[in-house]
Short mmCIF file of C-alpha atoms in Angstrom, two decimals:
data_model
loop_
_atom_site.label_atom_id
_atom_site.label_comp_id
_atom_site.label_asym_id
_atom_site.label_seq_id
_atom_site.Cartn_x
_atom_site.Cartn_y
_atom_site.Cartn_z
CA UNK A 1 122.13 87.86 33.85
CA UNK A 2 121.64 90.56 36.47
CA UNK A 3 121.61 93.28 33.81
CA UNK A 4 118.95 91.42 31.82
CA UNK A 5 116.76 91.10 34.93
CA UNK A 6 117.05 94.82 35.69
CA UNK A 7 116.08 95.70 32.11
CA UNK A 8 112.95 93.52 32.35
CA UNK A 9 111.88 95.21 35.58
CA UNK A 10 112.38 98.65 34.06
CA UNK A 11 110.28 97.64 31.05
CA UNK A 12 107.47 96.25 33.22
CA UNK A 13 107.11 99.35 35.38
CA UNK A 14 105.75 101.65 32.63
CA UNK A 15 103.54 98.82 31.27
CA UNK A 16 101.92 98.26 34.68
CA UNK A 17 101.53 101.99 35.17
CA UNK A 18 99.80 102.35 31.79
CA UNK A 19 97.46 99.37 32.53
CA UNK A 20 96.51 100.83 35.90
CA UNK A 21 95.85 104.22 34.35
CA UNK A 22 93.71 102.72 31.60
CA UNK A 23 91.64 100.73 34.12
CA UNK A 24 91.11 103.77 36.33
CA UNK A 25 90.21 105.88 33.32
CA UNK A 26 87.64 103.29 32.17
CA UNK A 27 86.12 103.10 35.65
CA UNK A 28 86.07 106.86 35.85
CA UNK A 29 84.27 107.06 32.49
CA UNK A 30 81.66 104.55 33.75
CA UNK A 31 81.14 106.49 36.95
CA UNK A 32 80.90 109.72 34.96
CA UNK A 33 78.28 108.15 32.69
CA UNK A 34 76.24 106.86 35.64
CA UNK A 35 76.51 110.23 37.37
CA UNK A 36 75.37 112.02 34.23
CA UNK A 37 72.34 109.73 33.89
CA UNK A 38 71.43 110.20 37.55
CA UNK A 39 71.75 113.99 37.23
CA UNK A 40 69.62 114.03 34.08
CA UNK A 41 66.87 112.02 35.78
CA UNK A 42 67.02 114.26 38.87
CA UNK A 43 66.51 117.33 36.64
CA UNK A 44 63.42 115.77 35.08
CA UNK A 45 62.04 114.85 38.50
CA UNK A 46 62.40 118.46 39.60
CA UNK A 47 60.20 119.59 36.66
CA UNK A 48 57.31 117.23 37.46
CA UNK A 49 55.62 119.16 40.33
CA UNK A 50 55.26 122.37 38.28
CA UNK A 51 54.32 120.66 35.00
CA UNK A 52 50.84 120.16 33.61
CA UNK A 53 49.38 116.67 33.04
CA UNK A 54 50.38 116.56 29.38
CA UNK A 55 53.82 117.91 30.19
CA UNK A 56 54.25 115.23 32.86
CA UNK A 57 53.55 112.55 30.25
CA UNK A 58 56.26 114.02 28.04
CA UNK A 59 58.62 114.04 31.00
CA UNK A 60 57.90 110.33 31.54
CA UNK A 61 58.75 109.62 27.89
CA UNK A 62 62.06 111.40 28.39
CA UNK A 63 62.72 109.38 31.56
CA UNK A 64 62.28 106.11 29.62
CA UNK A 65 65.36 106.91 27.53
CA UNK A 66 67.59 107.39 30.59
CA UNK A 67 69.54 104.26 31.69
CA UNK A 68 68.72 104.55 35.38
CA UNK A 69 67.32 101.77 37.58
CA UNK A 70 65.00 104.25 39.30
CA UNK A 71 62.91 104.74 36.14
CA UNK A 72 61.13 101.38 36.42
CA UNK A 73 60.46 101.98 40.12
CA UNK A 74 59.00 105.42 39.38
CA UNK A 75 56.65 103.96 36.75
CA UNK A 76 55.62 101.19 39.11
CA UNK A 77 54.90 103.67 41.94
CA UNK A 78 52.85 105.81 39.58
CA UNK A 79 50.86 102.80 38.34
CA UNK A 80 50.05 101.70 41.89
CA UNK A 81 49.22 105.23 43.11
CA UNK A 82 52.24 105.43 45.44
CA UNK A 83 53.88 108.49 43.82
CA UNK A 84 53.31 111.78 45.68
CA UNK A 85 54.61 115.35 45.70
CA UNK A 86 55.99 116.63 49.01
CA UNK A 87 54.46 120.10 49.59
CA UNK A 88 57.36 121.12 51.83
CA UNK A 89 59.97 121.26 49.07
CA UNK A 90 57.89 120.37 45.94
CA UNK A 91 59.85 117.17 45.26
CA UNK A 92 58.67 113.73 44.16
CA UNK A 93 58.52 111.04 46.84
CA UNK A 94 57.26 107.51 47.27
CA UNK A 95 54.56 107.53 49.95
CA UNK A 96 52.83 104.75 51.91
CA UNK A 97 49.79 105.36 54.09
CA UNK A 98 50.58 104.93 57.80
CA UNK A 99 47.76 105.71 60.23
CA UNK A 100 46.58 109.29 59.70
CA UNK A 101 49.74 110.27 57.81
CA UNK A 102 52.27 108.95 55.29
CA UNK A 103 55.72 107.44 55.30
CA UNK A 104 57.71 109.07 52.47
CA UNK A 105 61.02 108.26 50.79
CA UNK A 106 62.88 110.52 48.38
CA UNK A 107 63.47 109.43 44.77
CA UNK A 108 66.48 111.67 44.09
CA UNK A 109 69.96 110.20 43.68
CA UNK A 110 71.50 112.20 46.51
CA UNK A 111 68.78 110.95 48.90
CA UNK A 112 68.92 107.20 48.11
CA UNK A 113 70.36 106.44 51.56
CA UNK A 114 68.00 108.78 53.39
CA UNK A 115 65.71 107.26 55.98
CA UNK A 116 61.92 107.14 55.75
CA UNK A 117 60.26 110.35 56.96
CA UNK A 118 56.81 111.04 58.33
CA UNK A 119 54.41 113.47 56.67
CA UNK A 120 50.91 114.57 57.53
CA UNK A 121 48.10 114.07 55.04
CA UNK A 122 47.96 117.76 54.07
CA UNK A 123 51.73 117.86 53.48
CA UNK A 124 51.61 115.56 50.42
CA UNK A 125 49.50 115.35 47.28
CA UNK A 126 49.20 112.38 44.91
CA UNK A 127 50.32 112.44 41.30
CA UNK A 128 47.04 111.44 39.67
CA UNK A 129 46.52 110.20 36.10
CA UNK A 130 43.37 109.76 34.00
CA UNK A 131 42.42 106.63 32.07
CA UNK A 132 44.14 107.70 28.85
CA UNK A 133 47.33 108.55 30.71
CA UNK A 134 47.10 105.29 32.65
CA UNK A 135 47.03 103.33 29.38
CA UNK A 136 49.98 105.33 28.13
CA UNK A 137 51.75 104.69 31.41
CA UNK A 138 51.26 100.92 31.06
CA UNK A 139 52.74 101.12 27.56
CA UNK A 140 55.72 103.10 28.79
CA UNK A 141 56.31 100.64 31.60
CA UNK A 142 56.10 97.74 29.17
CA UNK A 143 58.85 99.40 27.13
CA UNK A 144 61.08 99.55 30.20
CA UNK A 145 60.36 95.87 30.90
CA UNK A 146 61.75 94.98 27.47
CA UNK A 147 65.18 95.48 29.06
CA UNK A 148 64.43 93.33 32.10
CA UNK A 149 67.00 90.52 32.60
CA UNK A 150 64.22 87.96 33.18
CA UNK A 151 62.97 86.35 29.92
CA UNK A 152 59.46 85.75 31.28
CA UNK A 153 59.04 89.47 32.09
CA UNK A 154 60.30 90.48 28.64
CA UNK A 155 57.89 87.99 27.04
CA UNK A 156 54.94 89.52 28.90
CA UNK A 157 56.00 93.02 27.83
CA UNK A 158 56.23 91.87 24.20
CA UNK A 159 52.67 90.48 24.29
CA UNK A 160 51.36 93.69 25.90
CA UNK A 161 53.00 95.96 23.32
CA UNK A 162 51.64 93.75 20.54
CA UNK A 163 48.12 94.17 21.94
CA UNK A 164 48.61 97.96 22.08
CA UNK A 165 49.80 97.94 18.46
CA UNK A 166 50.58 101.67 18.12
CA UNK A 167 53.49 103.01 16.09
CA UNK A 168 55.73 103.64 19.07
CA UNK A 169 55.20 100.13 20.47
CA UNK A 170 55.87 98.48 17.09
CA UNK A 171 59.02 100.58 16.70
CA UNK A 172 60.24 99.45 20.11
CA UNK A 173 59.61 95.81 19.15
CA UNK A 174 61.50 96.20 15.85
CA UNK A 175 64.50 97.57 17.73
CA UNK A 176 64.34 94.73 20.25
CA UNK A 177 64.18 92.09 17.49
CA UNK A 178 67.82 92.84 16.64
CA UNK A 179 69.15 92.91 20.22
CA UNK A 180 67.09 90.29 22.10
CA UNK A 181 69.56 87.62 23.33
CA UNK A 182 67.10 84.74 23.71
CA UNK A 183 66.23 82.84 20.56
CA UNK A 184 62.66 82.00 21.60
CA UNK A 185 61.81 85.64 22.35
CA UNK A 186 63.39 86.78 19.08
CA UNK A 187 61.05 84.42 17.25
CA UNK A 188 58.11 85.68 19.31
CA UNK A 189 58.95 89.27 18.37
CA UNK A 190 59.30 88.47 14.65
CA UNK A 191 55.98 86.63 14.68
CA UNK A 192 54.37 89.56 16.50
CA UNK A 193 55.70 92.04 13.94
CA UNK A 194 54.54 89.81 11.08
CA UNK A 195 51.04 89.63 12.58
CA UNK A 196 50.96 93.41 12.87
CA UNK A 197 52.06 93.77 9.24
CA UNK A 198 49.25 91.43 8.14
CA UNK A 199 46.72 93.67 9.86
CA UNK A 200 47.94 97.16 8.95
CA UNK A 201 51.08 96.81 6.79
CA UNK A 202 51.60 97.77 3.17
CA UNK A 203 51.50 95.23 0.35
CA UNK A 204 55.27 94.51 0.46
CA UNK A 205 55.11 94.15 4.24
CA UNK A 206 52.13 91.77 3.97
CA UNK A 207 54.01 89.70 1.37
CA UNK A 208 57.02 89.38 3.68
CA UNK A 209 54.75 88.63 6.66
CA UNK A 210 52.93 85.84 4.79
CA UNK A 211 56.25 84.27 3.88
CA UNK A 212 57.40 84.50 7.50
CA UNK A 213 54.12 83.09 8.85
CA UNK A 214 53.92 80.13 6.45
CA UNK A 215 53.05 77.02 8.46
CA UNK A 216 51.76 78.95 11.52
CA UNK A 217 48.33 77.87 12.76
CA UNK A 218 47.86 79.53 16.15
CA UNK A 219 44.59 81.32 16.88
CA UNK A 220 46.13 84.78 16.56
CA UNK A 221 47.81 83.77 13.27
CA UNK A 222 44.49 82.53 11.84
CA UNK A 223 42.84 85.79 12.87
CA UNK A 224 45.60 87.78 11.13
CA UNK A 225 45.28 85.68 7.96
CA UNK A 226 41.54 86.34 7.96
CA UNK A 227 42.05 90.10 8.36
CA UNK A 228 44.61 90.17 5.54
CA UNK A 229 42.30 88.21 3.25
CA UNK A 230 39.54 90.79 3.84
CA UNK A 231 41.63 93.96 3.34
CA UNK A 232 40.24 95.50 0.15
CA UNK A 233 43.24 97.77 -0.40
CA UNK A 234 45.52 94.77 -0.97
CA UNK A 235 45.96 93.13 -4.41
CA UNK A 236 43.68 90.19 -5.17
CA UNK A 237 46.61 87.79 -5.49
CA UNK A 238 47.86 88.74 -2.05
CA UNK A 239 44.42 88.34 -0.51
CA UNK A 240 44.08 84.93 -2.18
CA UNK A 241 47.43 83.91 -0.72
CA UNK A 242 46.25 84.96 2.76
CA UNK A 243 43.02 82.97 2.26
CA UNK A 244 45.02 79.90 1.21
CA UNK A 245 47.24 80.11 4.29
CA UNK A 246 44.13 80.53 6.45
CA UNK A 247 42.58 77.39 4.96
CA UNK A 248 45.82 75.46 5.46
CA UNK A 249 46.02 76.61 9.09
CA UNK A 250 42.40 75.61 9.77
CA UNK A 251 42.97 72.17 8.24
CA UNK A 252 46.08 71.70 10.38
CA UNK A 253 44.16 72.68 13.54
CA UNK A 254 41.34 70.25 12.72
CA UNK A 255 43.85 67.41 12.38
CA UNK A 256 45.49 68.41 15.65
CA UNK A 257 42.09 68.40 17.34
CA UNK A 258 41.45 64.89 16.02
CA UNK A 259 44.77 63.73 17.41
CA UNK A 260 43.86 65.38 20.71
CA UNK A 261 40.54 63.50 20.68
CA UNK A 262 42.51 60.26 20.24
CA UNK A 263 44.65 61.21 23.24
CA UNK A 264 41.56 61.87 25.36
CA UNK A 265 40.17 58.53 24.17
CA UNK A 266 43.36 56.80 25.33
CA UNK A 267 43.08 58.66 28.62
CA UNK A 268 39.48 57.51 29.11
CA UNK A 269 40.50 54.00 28.07
CA UNK A 270 43.28 53.95 30.67
CA UNK A 271 40.79 54.98 33.36
CA UNK A 272 38.38 52.24 32.25
CA UNK A 273 41.27 49.77 32.24
CA UNK A 274 42.20 50.59 35.83
CA UNK A 275 38.57 50.49 36.92
CA UNK A 276 37.74 47.18 35.23
CA UNK A 277 40.91 45.10 35.42
CA UNK A 278 40.27 44.10 39.03
CA UNK A 279 36.68 43.24 38.16
CA UNK A 280 37.90 41.10 35.25
CA UNK A 281 40.02 39.01 37.64
CA UNK A 282 37.29 38.34 40.21
CA UNK A 283 34.57 37.84 37.60
CA UNK A 284 36.73 35.51 35.52
CA UNK A 285 38.15 33.40 38.34
CA UNK A 286 35.30 33.35 40.82
CA UNK A 287 32.22 34.04 38.71
CA UNK A 288 31.18 36.77 41.19
CA UNK A 289 29.21 39.78 39.98
CA UNK A 290 30.65 42.36 42.40
CA UNK A 291 28.39 45.42 42.45
CA UNK A 292 30.55 46.91 45.25
CA UNK A 293 33.55 47.25 42.94
CA UNK A 294 32.81 50.96 42.40
CA UNK A 295 32.87 51.57 46.16
CA UNK A 296 36.30 49.91 46.38
CA UNK A 297 37.46 52.48 43.80
CA UNK A 298 35.91 55.19 45.96
CA UNK A 299 37.84 53.97 49.05
CA UNK A 300 41.10 54.27 47.12
CA UNK A 301 40.26 57.84 46.15
CA UNK A 302 39.44 58.77 49.75
CA UNK A 303 42.73 57.20 50.86
CA UNK A 304 44.51 59.60 48.52
CA UNK A 305 42.60 62.54 50.04
CA UNK A 306 43.39 61.45 53.61
CA UNK A 307 47.10 61.22 52.89
CA UNK A 308 47.05 64.74 51.47
CA UNK A 309 45.63 65.94 54.76
CA UNK A 310 48.52 64.20 56.55
CA UNK A 311 51.15 65.65 54.16
CA UNK A 312 49.63 68.99 53.12
CA UNK A 313 52.97 70.59 52.28
CA UNK A 314 54.27 67.78 50.07
CA UNK A 315 51.60 66.69 47.62
CA UNK A 316 53.99 64.58 45.55
CA UNK A 317 54.95 62.40 48.52
CA UNK A 318 51.28 62.06 49.49
CA UNK A 319 50.35 60.90 45.99
CA UNK A 320 53.18 58.34 45.81
CA UNK A 321 52.32 56.96 49.26
CA UNK A 322 48.63 56.82 48.32
CA UNK A 323 49.24 54.11 45.70
CA UNK A 324 50.32 51.32 48.11
CA UNK A 325 48.06 52.65 50.88
CA UNK A 326 44.97 52.60 48.65
CA UNK A 327 45.86 49.10 47.47
CA UNK A 328 46.07 47.85 51.07
CA UNK A 329 42.88 49.59 52.24
CA UNK A 330 40.74 48.32 49.36
CA UNK A 331 42.36 44.85 49.46
CA UNK A 332 41.60 44.47 53.17
CA UNK A 333 37.99 45.57 52.68
CA UNK A 334 37.69 43.22 49.70
CA UNK A 335 39.14 40.34 51.73
CA UNK A 336 36.56 40.97 54.49
CA UNK A 337 33.74 41.04 51.94
CA UNK A 338 34.87 37.73 50.47
CA UNK A 339 35.31 36.00 53.83
CA UNK A 340 32.12 37.27 55.44
CA UNK A 341 29.64 37.29 52.55
CA UNK A 342 30.75 36.02 49.16
CA UNK A 343 32.28 32.69 50.23
CA UNK A 344 28.79 31.60 51.34
CA UNK A 345 27.25 32.42 47.95
CA UNK A 346 29.52 30.72 45.40
CA UNK A 347 27.54 29.23 42.54
CA UNK A 348 24.63 31.63 43.04
CA UNK A 349 25.47 34.68 40.87
CA UNK A 350 22.11 36.42 41.33
CA UNK A 351 22.42 36.32 45.11
CA UNK A 352 26.03 37.61 44.97
CA UNK A 353 24.79 40.49 42.81
CA UNK A 354 22.13 41.43 45.38
CA UNK A 355 24.49 40.95 48.33
CA UNK A 356 27.27 43.07 46.85
CA UNK A 357 24.75 45.74 45.86
CA UNK A 358 23.73 45.94 49.52
CA UNK A 359 27.40 46.13 50.54
CA UNK A 360 27.89 49.04 48.11
CA UNK A 361 25.06 50.95 49.81
CA UNK A 362 26.59 50.27 53.23
CA UNK A 363 30.00 51.52 52.10
CA UNK A 364 28.50 54.66 50.58
CA UNK A 365 26.62 55.50 53.77
CA UNK A 366 29.69 54.78 55.90
CA UNK A 367 31.75 57.22 53.85
CA UNK A 368 28.98 59.84 54.11
CA UNK A 369 28.97 59.45 57.89
CA UNK A 370 32.77 59.63 58.22
CA UNK A 371 33.70 62.22 55.56
CA UNK A 372 30.33 63.96 55.01
CA UNK A 373 28.35 63.76 51.75
CA UNK A 374 30.23 66.73 50.27
CA UNK A 375 32.77 66.15 47.52
CA UNK A 376 36.44 66.49 48.40
CA UNK A 377 39.08 67.93 46.11
CA UNK A 378 42.44 66.17 45.83
CA UNK A 379 45.16 68.62 44.82
CA UNK A 380 47.47 67.79 41.95
CA UNK A 381 51.25 67.91 42.60
CA UNK A 382 53.18 70.58 40.73
CA UNK A 383 54.89 68.02 38.48
CA UNK A 384 51.49 66.84 37.19
CA UNK A 385 50.04 70.31 36.63
CA UNK A 386 49.97 72.08 33.30
CA UNK A 387 49.98 70.76 29.77
CA UNK A 388 52.34 70.05 26.92
CA UNK A 389 51.29 72.16 23.92
CA UNK A 390 52.72 70.30 20.96
CA UNK A 391 50.96 72.45 18.35
CA UNK A 392 47.95 74.77 18.16
CA UNK A 393 44.92 72.58 18.80
CA UNK A 394 46.99 69.74 20.31
CA UNK A 395 47.55 70.02 24.05
CA UNK A 396 48.31 67.01 26.25
CA UNK A 397 47.74 67.48 29.97
CA UNK A 398 50.43 66.01 32.19
CA UNK A 399 48.03 64.35 34.64
CA UNK A 400 46.29 62.39 31.87
CA UNK A 401 49.61 61.42 30.31
CA UNK A 402 50.71 60.12 33.70
CA UNK A 403 47.50 58.10 34.11
CA UNK A 404 47.94 56.47 30.68
CA UNK A 405 51.48 55.41 31.57
CA UNK A 406 50.44 54.36 35.08
CA UNK A 407 47.58 52.17 33.82
CA UNK A 408 49.91 50.37 31.40
CA UNK A 409 52.43 49.79 34.21
CA UNK A 410 49.70 48.33 36.43
CA UNK A 411 48.54 46.09 33.57
CA UNK A 412 52.11 44.91 32.91
CA UNK A 413 52.71 44.25 36.61
CA UNK A 414 49.50 42.23 36.92
CA UNK A 415 50.35 40.28 33.78
CA UNK A 416 53.77 39.40 35.18
CA UNK A 417 52.18 38.37 38.48
CA UNK A 418 49.72 36.00 36.82
CA UNK A 419 52.14 34.58 34.24
CA UNK A 420 55.41 34.22 36.17
CA UNK A 421 54.58 33.56 39.84
CA UNK A 422 53.31 30.56 41.77
CA UNK A 423 50.24 32.48 42.86
CA UNK A 424 49.47 33.37 39.25
CA UNK A 425 49.79 29.73 38.24
CA UNK A 426 47.30 28.76 40.95
CA UNK A 427 44.86 31.48 39.87
CA UNK A 428 44.96 30.28 36.26
CA UNK A 429 44.55 26.66 37.36
CA UNK A 430 41.49 27.44 39.50
CA UNK A 431 39.91 29.59 36.76
CA UNK A 432 40.30 26.84 34.14
CA UNK A 433 39.42 23.71 36.18
CA UNK A 434 38.62 24.08 39.83
CA UNK A 435 38.16 20.36 40.55
CA UNK A 436 41.46 19.38 38.97
CA UNK A 437 43.26 22.20 40.79
CA UNK A 438 41.84 21.00 44.12
CA UNK A 439 42.87 17.44 43.32
CA UNK A 440 46.45 18.67 42.78
CA UNK A 441 46.55 20.20 46.25
CA UNK A 442 45.70 23.84 45.47
CA UNK A 443 43.60 25.45 48.23
CA UNK A 444 40.90 26.93 46.01
CA UNK A 445 39.20 28.82 48.86
CA UNK A 446 42.49 30.56 49.70
CA UNK A 447 43.05 31.39 46.03
CA UNK A 448 39.53 32.82 45.86
CA UNK A 449 40.14 35.07 48.86
CA UNK A 450 43.51 36.33 47.63
CA UNK A 451 42.19 36.84 44.10
CA UNK A 452 39.27 38.90 45.36
CA UNK A 453 41.64 40.94 47.55
CA UNK A 454 43.93 41.50 44.55
CA UNK A 455 41.06 42.71 42.37
CA UNK A 456 39.83 44.98 45.18
CA UNK A 457 43.35 46.38 45.70
CA UNK A 458 43.68 47.25 42.01
CA UNK A 459 40.32 49.01 42.27
CA UNK A 460 41.78 51.12 45.09
CA UNK A 461 44.75 52.04 42.89
CA UNK A 462 42.26 53.09 40.20
CA UNK A 463 40.68 55.41 42.78
CA UNK A 464 44.04 57.16 43.28
CA UNK A 465 44.26 57.81 39.55
CA UNK A 466 40.67 59.07 39.37
CA UNK A 467 41.29 61.48 42.25
CA UNK A 468 43.61 63.41 39.89
CA UNK A 469 40.83 63.85 37.33
CA UNK A 470 37.69 64.50 39.36
CA UNK A 471 36.43 65.30 42.83
CA UNK A 472 36.20 62.55 45.43
CA UNK A 473 32.72 61.79 46.73
CA UNK A 474 30.53 58.93 48.00
CA UNK A 475 29.08 58.37 44.51
CA UNK A 476 32.41 58.31 42.69
CA UNK A 477 32.35 54.57 42.00
CA UNK A 478 28.82 54.54 40.61
CA UNK A 479 29.97 56.51 37.58
CA UNK A 480 32.33 53.69 36.53
CA UNK A 481 30.74 50.42 37.63
CA UNK A 482 28.50 50.03 34.55
CA UNK A 483 31.32 50.91 32.15
CA UNK A 484 33.58 48.45 33.96
CA UNK A 485 31.13 45.59 33.42
CA UNK A 486 30.79 46.57 29.76
CA UNK A 487 34.57 46.44 29.35
CA UNK A 488 34.78 43.01 31.02
CA UNK A 489 31.96 41.52 28.95
CA UNK A 490 33.17 43.08 25.70
CA UNK A 491 36.77 41.98 26.19
CA UNK A 492 35.99 38.46 27.28
CA UNK A 493 35.41 37.37 30.86
CA UNK A 494 38.65 36.83 32.74
CA UNK A 495 40.99 37.71 29.85
CA UNK A 496 43.42 40.54 30.62
CA UNK A 497 44.32 41.25 26.99
CA UNK A 498 40.63 41.38 26.16
CA UNK A 499 40.10 43.86 29.00
CA UNK A 500 42.93 46.04 27.67
CA UNK A 501 41.57 45.98 24.12
CA UNK A 502 37.98 46.61 25.20
CA UNK A 503 38.89 49.50 27.52
CA UNK A 504 40.81 51.42 24.87
CA UNK A 505 38.27 50.56 22.15
CA UNK A 506 35.38 51.97 24.21
CA UNK A 507 37.44 54.97 25.31
CA UNK A 508 38.50 55.88 21.78
CA UNK A 509 35.03 55.25 20.37
CA UNK A 510 33.45 57.49 22.98
CA UNK A 511 35.81 60.44 22.46
CA UNK A 512 35.71 60.19 18.67
CA UNK A 513 31.89 60.14 18.58
CA UNK A 514 31.31 62.86 21.21
CA UNK A 515 32.28 65.87 19.02
CA UNK A 516 29.95 64.62 16.27
CA UNK A 517 26.82 63.49 18.15
CA UNK A 518 27.26 64.57 21.76
CA UNK A 519 28.19 62.67 24.92
CA UNK A 520 24.80 61.04 25.61
CA UNK A 521 24.14 59.88 22.06
CA UNK A 522 27.72 58.60 21.80
CA UNK A 523 27.14 56.31 24.79
CA UNK A 524 23.86 55.07 23.27
CA UNK A 525 25.56 54.29 19.94
CA UNK A 526 28.38 52.42 21.66
CA UNK A 527 25.92 50.43 23.77
CA UNK A 528 23.87 49.43 20.71
CA UNK A 529 27.04 48.46 18.83
CA UNK A 530 28.14 46.38 21.82
CA UNK A 531 24.79 44.59 21.97
CA UNK A 532 24.98 43.73 18.25
CA UNK A 533 28.57 42.52 18.69
CA UNK A 534 27.69 40.27 21.65
CA UNK A 535 24.79 38.79 19.70
CA UNK A 536 27.27 37.60 17.08
CA UNK A 537 30.11 36.78 19.52
CA UNK A 538 28.82 36.15 23.07
CA UNK A 539 32.29 35.24 24.41
CA UNK A 540 33.60 38.75 23.66
CA UNK A 541 36.82 39.74 21.90
CA UNK A 542 38.81 37.04 23.67
CA UNK A 543 37.51 34.08 25.62
CA UNK A 544 38.84 32.01 28.46
CA UNK A 545 37.12 29.18 30.25
CA UNK A 546 36.24 30.31 33.75
CA UNK A 547 34.50 28.73 36.69
CA UNK A 548 31.11 27.32 35.92
CA UNK A 549 30.05 26.09 39.37
#
């Protein structure tokens, strides 16, 4: 047993020694390679001060091929005008203006740990480049950025080299297409090379590029198809194929634009739904024509702006808190309006119209006095910024998507409240037969007040949503009050499903007609169609018996 153990130890000793030697040799080779690269770059840097402008450009091209981290820094310093030549020893330095002199730092490998030194203005001279050399310098720097570990930086370099489009840039992209680790960037490079082949490639290259670009419909792809279809040196069959792919891409983009118009119609419909659903409740239950409804929307929008001033560093929290805060502010104001003014005017719709119109003017002037007549901008949180580009011609903005979902959630919540709560049962009873509801012990005046406050609160929530689409100002509500009444009348007074259907119908109709006839004429056509519809069906899409006295 002891002999066997000794033999194992003796066998392990040479194995460990060989492993250690191999590791040290590998490390030594790496250090030797790094040292050689650093020395090669230092030799090129020494040649720069005595070289002509054209020779310096050639020296930069040679530097690009050296695997040294200093190369990118040197190109960046040269681009920003921070590369100088120290007259004392004729060596390249990075220089920063400091008072009447400069702070300089050496770029050579043996001086990487050297401290910053002071130089007088006459002791340094800048390495200057002309416009042609500056363009070449940007191209060279873009080639170095192709090796950057950050995908976003490599993507930007790919786009820049594609725009340059010279032989050297295309060659660099072809080499990168085989070594790029990220799948998305590899596809971007292949598409870029195909687009270049469509513009300047030979017939076989154009054939391969058309096969690779089949189904693409981006703007740059359509431009490349058009160029290929107009290149007289190409065979007629190939040009016809390019024309066919161009027509297919244009058709695809038109369909995507139509789908986008539908999305914008749904977005407008969701805004109209939020703005009119509170009006539908008060109008249906109480028979009150509330001309101050737009100003209740405005108060909700200003509540959102005020909360952003309280939480300027956290816009998401401010927006979330604005939803219940706006509901409370507008509901309280609506409750005061009902208790002070409207309760004395039940059964007199013309007088309620005039009274609420006066209240709207008072609220507008109050806001002008408190917040000034200037519009206020409500910032959008980072998670609502940007857009989702599904396909060329079809881009859905996140804030409008959020408003569509939010409006449906508010509608569903209100529907649940009216259908499955005691308060909702009382509201429906009062709206259908006030006298019978009072005979059964329901306090109709209390239901009226709470219903008006509920409708006003929902208007405030609509203001929060609108603050993400437009500026907040004293006249914000006036832009939506007429459309809100149209939605309520078209859908059927007091019917929530009718309000939902009418809001999205008007929103979709408006956005579908606008590209064809313009925004103003689209509104006129919709208004005329609505008048004709109401002549045939005065109760609207859906009808519910509301209060008549």
